[in-house]
Structure formats: C-alpha cells, structure tokens
mmCIF file of C-alpha atoms in Angstrom:
data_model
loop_
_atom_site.group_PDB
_atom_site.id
_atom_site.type_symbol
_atom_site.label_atom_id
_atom_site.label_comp_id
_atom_site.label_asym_id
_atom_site.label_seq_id
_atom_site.Cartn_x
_atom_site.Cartn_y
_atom_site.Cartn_z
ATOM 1 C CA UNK A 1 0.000 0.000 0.000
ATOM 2 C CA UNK A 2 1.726 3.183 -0.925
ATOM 3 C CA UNK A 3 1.103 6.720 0.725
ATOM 4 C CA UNK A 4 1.631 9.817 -0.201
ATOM 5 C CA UNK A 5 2.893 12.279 2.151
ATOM 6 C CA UNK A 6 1.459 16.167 1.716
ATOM 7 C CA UNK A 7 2.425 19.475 3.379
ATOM 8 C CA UNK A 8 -0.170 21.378 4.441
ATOM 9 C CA UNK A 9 0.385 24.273 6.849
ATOM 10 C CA UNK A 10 -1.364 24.911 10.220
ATOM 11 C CA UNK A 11 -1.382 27.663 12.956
ATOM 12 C CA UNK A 12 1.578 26.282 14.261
ATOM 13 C CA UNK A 13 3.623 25.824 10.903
ATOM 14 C CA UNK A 14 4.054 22.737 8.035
ATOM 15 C CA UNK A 15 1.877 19.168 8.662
ATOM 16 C CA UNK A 16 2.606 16.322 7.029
ATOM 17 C CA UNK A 17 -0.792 14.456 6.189
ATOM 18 C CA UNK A 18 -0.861 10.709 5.065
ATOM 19 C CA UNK A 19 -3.016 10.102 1.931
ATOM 20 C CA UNK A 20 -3.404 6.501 0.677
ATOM 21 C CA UNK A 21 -3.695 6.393 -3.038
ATOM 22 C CA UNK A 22 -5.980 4.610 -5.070
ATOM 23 C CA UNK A 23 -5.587 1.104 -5.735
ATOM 24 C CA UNK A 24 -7.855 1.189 -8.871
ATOM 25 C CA UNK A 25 -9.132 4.525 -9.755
ATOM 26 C CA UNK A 26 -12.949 4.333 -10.912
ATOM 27 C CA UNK A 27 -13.281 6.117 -14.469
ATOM 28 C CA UNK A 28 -16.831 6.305 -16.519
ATOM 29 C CA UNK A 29 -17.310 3.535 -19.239
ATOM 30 C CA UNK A 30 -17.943 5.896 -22.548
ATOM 31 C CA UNK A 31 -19.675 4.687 -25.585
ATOM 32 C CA UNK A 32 -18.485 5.185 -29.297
ATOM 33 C CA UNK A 33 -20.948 8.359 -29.182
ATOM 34 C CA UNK A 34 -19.686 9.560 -26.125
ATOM 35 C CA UNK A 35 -22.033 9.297 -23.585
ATOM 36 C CA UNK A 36 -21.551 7.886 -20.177
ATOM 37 C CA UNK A 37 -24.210 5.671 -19.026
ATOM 38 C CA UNK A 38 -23.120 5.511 -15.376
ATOM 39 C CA UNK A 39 -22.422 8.890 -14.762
ATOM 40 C CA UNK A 40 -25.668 10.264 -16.564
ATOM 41 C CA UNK A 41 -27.769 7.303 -14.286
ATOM 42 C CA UNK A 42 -26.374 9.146 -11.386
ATOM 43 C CA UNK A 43 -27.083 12.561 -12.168
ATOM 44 C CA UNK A 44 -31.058 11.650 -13.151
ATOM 45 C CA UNK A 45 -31.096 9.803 -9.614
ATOM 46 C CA UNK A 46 -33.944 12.298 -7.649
ATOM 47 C CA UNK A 47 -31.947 12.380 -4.562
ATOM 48 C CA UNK A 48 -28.386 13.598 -3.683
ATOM 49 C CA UNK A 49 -28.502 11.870 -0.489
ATOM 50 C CA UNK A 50 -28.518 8.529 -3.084
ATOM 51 C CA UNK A 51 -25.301 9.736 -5.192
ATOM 52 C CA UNK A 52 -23.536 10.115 -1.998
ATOM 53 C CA UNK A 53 -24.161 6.742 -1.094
ATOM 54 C CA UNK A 54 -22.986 5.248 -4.184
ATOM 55 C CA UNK A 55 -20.066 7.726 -4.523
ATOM 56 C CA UNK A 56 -19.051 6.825 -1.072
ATOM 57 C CA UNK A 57 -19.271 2.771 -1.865
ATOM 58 C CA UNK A 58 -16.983 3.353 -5.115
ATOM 59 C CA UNK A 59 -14.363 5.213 -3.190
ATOM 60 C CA UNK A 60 -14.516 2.207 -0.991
ATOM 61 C CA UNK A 61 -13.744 0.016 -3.710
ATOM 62 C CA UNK A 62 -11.231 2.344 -4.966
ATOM 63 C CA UNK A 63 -9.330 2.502 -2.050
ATOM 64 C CA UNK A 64 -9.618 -0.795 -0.794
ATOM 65 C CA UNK A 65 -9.297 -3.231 -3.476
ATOM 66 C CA UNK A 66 -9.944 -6.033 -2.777
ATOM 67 C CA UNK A 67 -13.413 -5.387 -1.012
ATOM 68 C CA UNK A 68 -15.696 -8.557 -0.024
ATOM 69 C CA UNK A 69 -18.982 -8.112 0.915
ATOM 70 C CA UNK A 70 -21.369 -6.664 2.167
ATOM 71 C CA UNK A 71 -20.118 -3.745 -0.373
ATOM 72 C CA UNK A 72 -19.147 -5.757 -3.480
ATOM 73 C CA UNK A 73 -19.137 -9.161 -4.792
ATOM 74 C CA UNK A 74 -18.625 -10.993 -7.558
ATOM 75 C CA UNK A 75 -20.627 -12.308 -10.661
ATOM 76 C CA UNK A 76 -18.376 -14.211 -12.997
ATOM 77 C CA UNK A 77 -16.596 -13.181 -15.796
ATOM 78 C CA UNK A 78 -14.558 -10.492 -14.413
ATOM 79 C CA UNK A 79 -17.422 -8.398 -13.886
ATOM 80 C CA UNK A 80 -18.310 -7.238 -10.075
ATOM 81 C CA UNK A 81 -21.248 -5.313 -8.548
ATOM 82 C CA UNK A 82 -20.819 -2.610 -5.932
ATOM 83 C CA UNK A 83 -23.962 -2.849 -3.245
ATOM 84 C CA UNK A 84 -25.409 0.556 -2.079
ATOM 85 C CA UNK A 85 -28.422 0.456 0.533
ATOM 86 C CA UNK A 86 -30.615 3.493 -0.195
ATOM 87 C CA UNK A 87 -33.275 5.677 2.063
ATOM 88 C CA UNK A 88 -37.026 3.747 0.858
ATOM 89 C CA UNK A 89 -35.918 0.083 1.592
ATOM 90 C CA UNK A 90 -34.096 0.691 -1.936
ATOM 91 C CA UNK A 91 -30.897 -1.062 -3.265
ATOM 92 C CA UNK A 92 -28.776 0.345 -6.145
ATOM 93 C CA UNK A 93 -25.877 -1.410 -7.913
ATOM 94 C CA UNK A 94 -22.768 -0.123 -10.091
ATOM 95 C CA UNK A 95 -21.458 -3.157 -12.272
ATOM 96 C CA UNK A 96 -18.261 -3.089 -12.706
ATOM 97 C CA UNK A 97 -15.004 -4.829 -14.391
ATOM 98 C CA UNK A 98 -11.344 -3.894 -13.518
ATOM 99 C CA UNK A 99 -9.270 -3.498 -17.258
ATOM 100 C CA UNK A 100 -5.602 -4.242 -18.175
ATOM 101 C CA UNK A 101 -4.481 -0.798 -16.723
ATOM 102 C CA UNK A 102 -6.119 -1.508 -13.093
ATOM 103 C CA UNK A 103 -8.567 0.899 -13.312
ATOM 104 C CA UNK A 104 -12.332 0.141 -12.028
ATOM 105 C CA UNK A 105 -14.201 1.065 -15.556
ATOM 106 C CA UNK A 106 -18.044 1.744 -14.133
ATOM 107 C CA UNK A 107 -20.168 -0.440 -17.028
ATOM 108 C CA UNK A 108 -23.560 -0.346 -15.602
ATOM 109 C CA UNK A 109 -25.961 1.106 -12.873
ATOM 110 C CA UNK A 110 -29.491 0.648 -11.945
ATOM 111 C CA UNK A 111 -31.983 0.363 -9.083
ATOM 112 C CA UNK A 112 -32.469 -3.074 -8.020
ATOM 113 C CA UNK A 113 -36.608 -4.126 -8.531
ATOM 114 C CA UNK A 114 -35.895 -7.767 -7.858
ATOM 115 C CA UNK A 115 -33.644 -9.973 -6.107
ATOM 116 C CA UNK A 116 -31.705 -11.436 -9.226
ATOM 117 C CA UNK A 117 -30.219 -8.930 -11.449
ATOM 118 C CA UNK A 118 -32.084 -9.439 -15.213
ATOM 119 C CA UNK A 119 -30.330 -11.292 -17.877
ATOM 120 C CA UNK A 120 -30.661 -7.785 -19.495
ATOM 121 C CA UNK A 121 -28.841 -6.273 -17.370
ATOM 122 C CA UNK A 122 -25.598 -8.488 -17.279
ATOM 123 C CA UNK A 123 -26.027 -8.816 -21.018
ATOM 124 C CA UNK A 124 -25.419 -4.921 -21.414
ATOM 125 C CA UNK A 125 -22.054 -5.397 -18.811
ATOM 126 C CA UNK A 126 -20.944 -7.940 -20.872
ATOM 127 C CA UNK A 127 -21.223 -5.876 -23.932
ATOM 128 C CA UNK A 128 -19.952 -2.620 -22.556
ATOM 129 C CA UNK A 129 -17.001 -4.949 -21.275
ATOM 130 C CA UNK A 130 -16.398 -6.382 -24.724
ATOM 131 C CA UNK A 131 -16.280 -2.680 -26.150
ATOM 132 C CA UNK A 132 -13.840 -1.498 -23.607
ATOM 133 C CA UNK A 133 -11.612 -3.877 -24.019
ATOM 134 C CA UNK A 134 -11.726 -3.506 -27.992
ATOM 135 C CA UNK A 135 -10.840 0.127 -27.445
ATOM 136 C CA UNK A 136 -8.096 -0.256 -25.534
ATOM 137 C CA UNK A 137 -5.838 -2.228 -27.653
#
C-alpha cells in the first residue's frame, strides 16, 4: 500500500498528512458516441442523499481493493457489482469490471426491482465490457 505524504500548513507551521492512493481509480465507461451511461444514471437519480451513497461505496472500492462483501461481490466473468443500501428500503448497484491498466471502468448502474439482477442487465455489462476492451488495444 503506498502513501503519499502532503504538506499542508497549520497555525503552528508545516503538517505532514498521510493520503493513501488509489488502488484502482474508478473512471466512466464511454460509448463510441460519447455518452456515459453511469455517470448520466447518477445525475437523473432524484436524490443527492442517493449519489452520496454510491459515490461513497466506489471510493470504498477504490481505495480498498480487494473489497468482499457486504459492499461488493462478484458475478463471474470479471465483472463485479458494488452494493449501495438506499433511504425507501431501496438497493442500487454499479457493475463493474477492472481493465488491463487496473482501473475500475463503471459499465452499468441501476436500481435493483428484484432480487436477481435481469439477464438484461448483465447482457449490457458484458457488452460494454467487450467494447472497452476492444478500445483499448
């Protein structure tokens, strides 16, 4: 685990500050078009009090890969979910897959209506995955 130290100064003169760095940044699947799914899910979502919770669970992620439940798990093929609990008795998940470059590429969000998530659903990961990949060799 690597850490960066910063100087930041006080009343009483320079601090040194501990800052752990990333262990795979998060960045926005984009399409061919150039739209982010993800990140334009988020801002429709009605409440800020719900992108805060799903911010806060990717920086988890980020910053603590490997993360187990209760926050992420996985569902084959490379691909992972990241859990969020919402206000409502509502449950939102970020699908996931970390790339080559060990970076967390965010594929797919939605709010969860059932207990399984839809063959739809993982069929779009897979096929966001598939692009990704294309694109980055």
């Amino acid at each position: 685990m690597s850490v960066v130290e910063e100087k930041r100064t006080s009343r009483l003169g320079p601090v040194a500050v501990g800052r752990q760095d990333k262990r795979i940044p998060a960045i926005f699947f984009r399409t061919e078009a150039g739209r982010e799914p993800v990140r334009e899910w988020l801002r429709s979502l009605p409440y800020s009090e719900d992108r805060k919770r799903i911010g806060q669970d990717i920086k988890t992620v980020e910053f603590g890969w490997p993360v187990g439940m209760p926050t992420c798990r996985p569902l084959g093929g490379g691909i992972y979910e990241v859990r969020t609990d919402l206000e409502q008795n509502r449950i939102a998940r970020v699908l996931f897959y970390v790339d080559k470059r060990g970076r967390m590429v965010l594929l797919h969000g939605f709010i969860k209506k059932t207990q399984r998530t839809s063959d739809e659903d993982l069929r779009l990961v897979r096929d966001n995955k598939r692009k990704h990949e294309r694109g980055l060799r």
